[in-house]
Short mmCIF file of C-alpha atoms in Angstrom, two decimals:
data_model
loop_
_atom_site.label_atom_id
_atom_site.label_comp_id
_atom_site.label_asym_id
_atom_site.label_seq_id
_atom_site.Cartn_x
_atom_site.Cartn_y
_atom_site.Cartn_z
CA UNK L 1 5.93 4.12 -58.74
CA UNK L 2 8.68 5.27 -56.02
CA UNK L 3 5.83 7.01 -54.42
CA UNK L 4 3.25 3.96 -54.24
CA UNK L 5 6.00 1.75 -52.79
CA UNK L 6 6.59 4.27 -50.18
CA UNK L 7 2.96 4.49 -49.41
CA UNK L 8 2.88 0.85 -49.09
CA UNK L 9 4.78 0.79 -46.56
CA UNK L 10 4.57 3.94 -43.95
CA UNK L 11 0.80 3.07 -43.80
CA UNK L 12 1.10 -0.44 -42.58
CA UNK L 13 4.01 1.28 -39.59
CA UNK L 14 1.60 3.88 -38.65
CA UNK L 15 -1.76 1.52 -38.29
CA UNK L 16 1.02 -1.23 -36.29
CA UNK L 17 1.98 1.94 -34.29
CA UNK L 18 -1.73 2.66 -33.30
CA UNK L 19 -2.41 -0.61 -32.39
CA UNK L 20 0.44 -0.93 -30.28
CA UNK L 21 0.01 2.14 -28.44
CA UNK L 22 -3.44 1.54 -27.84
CA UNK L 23 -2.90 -2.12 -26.66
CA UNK L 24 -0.35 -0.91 -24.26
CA UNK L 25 -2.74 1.40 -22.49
CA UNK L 26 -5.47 -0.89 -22.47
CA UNK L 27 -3.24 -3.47 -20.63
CA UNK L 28 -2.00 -0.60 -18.02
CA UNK L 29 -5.46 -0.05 -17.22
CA UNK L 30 -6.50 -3.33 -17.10
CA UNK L 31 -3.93 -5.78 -15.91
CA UNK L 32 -1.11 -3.75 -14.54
CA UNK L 33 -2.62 -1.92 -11.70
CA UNK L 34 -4.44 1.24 -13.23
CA UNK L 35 -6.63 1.00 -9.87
CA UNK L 36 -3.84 0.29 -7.48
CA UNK L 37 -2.59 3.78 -8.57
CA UNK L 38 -5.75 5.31 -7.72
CA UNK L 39 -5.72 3.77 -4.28
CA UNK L 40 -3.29 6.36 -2.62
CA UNK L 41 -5.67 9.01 -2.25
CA UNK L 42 -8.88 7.43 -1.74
CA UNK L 43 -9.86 7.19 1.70
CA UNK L 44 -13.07 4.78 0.99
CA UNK L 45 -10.76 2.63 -0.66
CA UNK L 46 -8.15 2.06 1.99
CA UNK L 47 -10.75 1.68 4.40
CA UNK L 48 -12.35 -1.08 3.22
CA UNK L 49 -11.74 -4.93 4.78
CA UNK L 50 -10.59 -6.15 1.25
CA UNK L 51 -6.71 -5.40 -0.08
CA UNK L 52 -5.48 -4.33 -3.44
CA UNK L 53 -2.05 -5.00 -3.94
CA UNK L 54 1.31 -6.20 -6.28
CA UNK L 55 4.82 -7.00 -5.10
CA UNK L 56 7.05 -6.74 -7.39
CA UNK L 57 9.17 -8.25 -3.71
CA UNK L 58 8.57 -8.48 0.41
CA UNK L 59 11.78 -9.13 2.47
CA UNK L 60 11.59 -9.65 5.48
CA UNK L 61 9.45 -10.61 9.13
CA UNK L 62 6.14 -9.64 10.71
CA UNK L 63 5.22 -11.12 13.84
CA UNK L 64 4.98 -10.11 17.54
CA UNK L 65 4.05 -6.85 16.90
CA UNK L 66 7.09 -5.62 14.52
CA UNK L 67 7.69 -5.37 10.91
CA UNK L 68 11.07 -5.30 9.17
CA UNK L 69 10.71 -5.68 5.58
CA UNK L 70 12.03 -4.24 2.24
CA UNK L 71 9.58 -3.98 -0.90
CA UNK L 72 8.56 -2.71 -3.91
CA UNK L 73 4.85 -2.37 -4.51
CA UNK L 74 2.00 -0.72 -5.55
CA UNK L 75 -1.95 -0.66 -3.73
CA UNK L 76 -2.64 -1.28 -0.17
CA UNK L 77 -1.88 -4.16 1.94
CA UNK L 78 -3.27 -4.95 5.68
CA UNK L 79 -0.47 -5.92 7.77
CA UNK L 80 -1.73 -6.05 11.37
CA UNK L 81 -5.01 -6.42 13.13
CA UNK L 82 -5.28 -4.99 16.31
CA UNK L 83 -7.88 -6.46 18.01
CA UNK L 84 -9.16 -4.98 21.21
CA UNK L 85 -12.08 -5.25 23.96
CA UNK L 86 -12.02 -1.65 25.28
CA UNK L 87 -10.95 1.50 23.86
CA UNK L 88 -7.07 1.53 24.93
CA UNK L 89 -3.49 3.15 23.55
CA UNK L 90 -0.91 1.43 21.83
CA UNK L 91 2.44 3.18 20.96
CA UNK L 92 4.06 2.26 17.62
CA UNK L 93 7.56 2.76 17.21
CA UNK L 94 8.36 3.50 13.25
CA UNK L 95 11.13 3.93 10.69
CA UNK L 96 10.71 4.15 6.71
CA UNK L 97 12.91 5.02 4.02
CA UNK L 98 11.37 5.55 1.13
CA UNK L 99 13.57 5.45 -2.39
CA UNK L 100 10.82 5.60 -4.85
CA UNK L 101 7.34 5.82 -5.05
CA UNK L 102 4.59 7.07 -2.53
CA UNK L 103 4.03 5.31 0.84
CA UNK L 104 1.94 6.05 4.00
CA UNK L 105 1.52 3.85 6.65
CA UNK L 106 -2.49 3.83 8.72
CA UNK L 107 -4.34 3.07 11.28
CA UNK L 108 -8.03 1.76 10.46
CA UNK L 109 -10.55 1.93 13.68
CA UNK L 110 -13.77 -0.23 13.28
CA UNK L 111 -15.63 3.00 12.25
CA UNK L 112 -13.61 2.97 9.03
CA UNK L 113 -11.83 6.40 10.07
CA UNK L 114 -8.09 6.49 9.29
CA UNK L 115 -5.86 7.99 10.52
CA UNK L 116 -1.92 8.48 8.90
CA UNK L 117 0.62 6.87 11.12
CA UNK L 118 3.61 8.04 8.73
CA UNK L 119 4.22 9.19 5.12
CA UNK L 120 7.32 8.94 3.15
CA UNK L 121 10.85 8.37 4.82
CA UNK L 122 9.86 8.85 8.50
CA UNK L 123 11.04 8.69 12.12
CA UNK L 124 9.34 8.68 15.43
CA UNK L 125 7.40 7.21 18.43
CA UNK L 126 3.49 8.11 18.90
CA UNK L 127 0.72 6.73 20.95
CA UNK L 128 -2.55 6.08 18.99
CA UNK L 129 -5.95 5.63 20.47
CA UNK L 130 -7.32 1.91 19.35
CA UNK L 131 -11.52 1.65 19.47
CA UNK L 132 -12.92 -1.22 20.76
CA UNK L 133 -12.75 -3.49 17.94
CA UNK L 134 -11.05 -4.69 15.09
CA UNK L 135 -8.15 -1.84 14.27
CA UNK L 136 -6.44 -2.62 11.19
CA UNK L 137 -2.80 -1.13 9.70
CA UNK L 138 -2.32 -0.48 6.52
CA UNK L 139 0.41 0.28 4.17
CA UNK L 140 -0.49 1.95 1.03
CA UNK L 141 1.88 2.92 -1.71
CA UNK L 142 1.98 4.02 -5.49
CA UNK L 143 4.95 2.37 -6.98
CA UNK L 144 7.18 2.61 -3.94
CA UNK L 145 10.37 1.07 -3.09
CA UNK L 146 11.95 1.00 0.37
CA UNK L 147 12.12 -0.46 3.81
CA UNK L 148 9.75 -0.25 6.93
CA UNK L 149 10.20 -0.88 10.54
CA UNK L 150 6.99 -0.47 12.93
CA UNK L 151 7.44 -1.89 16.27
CA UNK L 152 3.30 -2.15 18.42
CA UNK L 153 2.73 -2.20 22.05
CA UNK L 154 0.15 -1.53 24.65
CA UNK L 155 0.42 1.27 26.40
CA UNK L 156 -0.80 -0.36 29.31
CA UNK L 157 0.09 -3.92 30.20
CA UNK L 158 -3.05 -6.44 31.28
CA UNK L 159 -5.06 -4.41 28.55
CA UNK L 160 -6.63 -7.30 26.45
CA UNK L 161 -5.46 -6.24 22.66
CA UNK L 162 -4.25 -9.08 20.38
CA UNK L 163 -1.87 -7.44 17.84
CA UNK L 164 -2.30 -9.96 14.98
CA UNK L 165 -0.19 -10.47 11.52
CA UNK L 166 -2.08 -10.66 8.24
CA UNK L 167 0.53 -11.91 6.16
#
């Protein structure tokens, strides 16, 4: 009788187990970003026109050609357009720290080609060639946490480039 009664009840806990473990990784895949995570790495992802992203939260400004914000997100957001009439230089100015997470910062030519501007916590100045055409930057990130500063200019004033904000 003991036995039944015990039966009775760790069957019931182990289906409810099942079905909670499998509903969990149904809804991981499905509504909390499986794809985002897959983002990172995939080049003819980030290269397309559309985004893919969730804030968990964005601080901060981006206008006239500088960023300054905190965040914690995952998937790939397009942050400036670069719009230009002849192939020309711009030099970006950039600081990250990174506490969590993966993060890489591009630059998109019309082409699609990419090219990494920074990874992970990072410090610097470079120049980067801009194609005639819409240039896009990107910030991509797998469940990452931190701050960004990026700071855009022509290389050459009178050059006709609009750096624009996309959010």
């Amino acid at each position: 009788m003991r036995f039944r009664k015990m039966i009775y009840i760790i069957i019931p806990i182990i289906i409810i187990e099942g079905a909670i473990i499998t509903l969990n990784k149904s809804l991981e895949k499905f509504c909390f970003g499986h794809n985002k995570k897959n983002i990172y790495n995939n080049n003819s992802k980030i290269s397309a026109a559309n985004d893919n992203f969730s804030y968990i939260y964005k601080k901060g400004t981006n206008e006239n050609g500088k960023t300054n914000i905190c965040f914690k997100f995952t998937g790939m957001d397009t942050i400036w357009s670069i719009i230009s009439e002849n192939d020309a230089m711009i030099s970006i100015n950039f600081s990250s720290d990174i506490e969590l997470g993966t993060f890489k910062v591009v630059l998109i030519d019309p082409n699609n080609n990419i090219t990494n501007i920074l990874e992970q916590s990072q410090e610097g100045t470079e120049v980067y060639k801009v194609k005639k055409g819409n240039n896009r930057i990107k910030i991509v990130a797998k469940e990452a946490k931190g701050k960004l500063k990026l700071d855009i200019t022509p290389e050459k004033d009178g050059l006709e480039i609009d750096i624009i904000s996309t959010n």
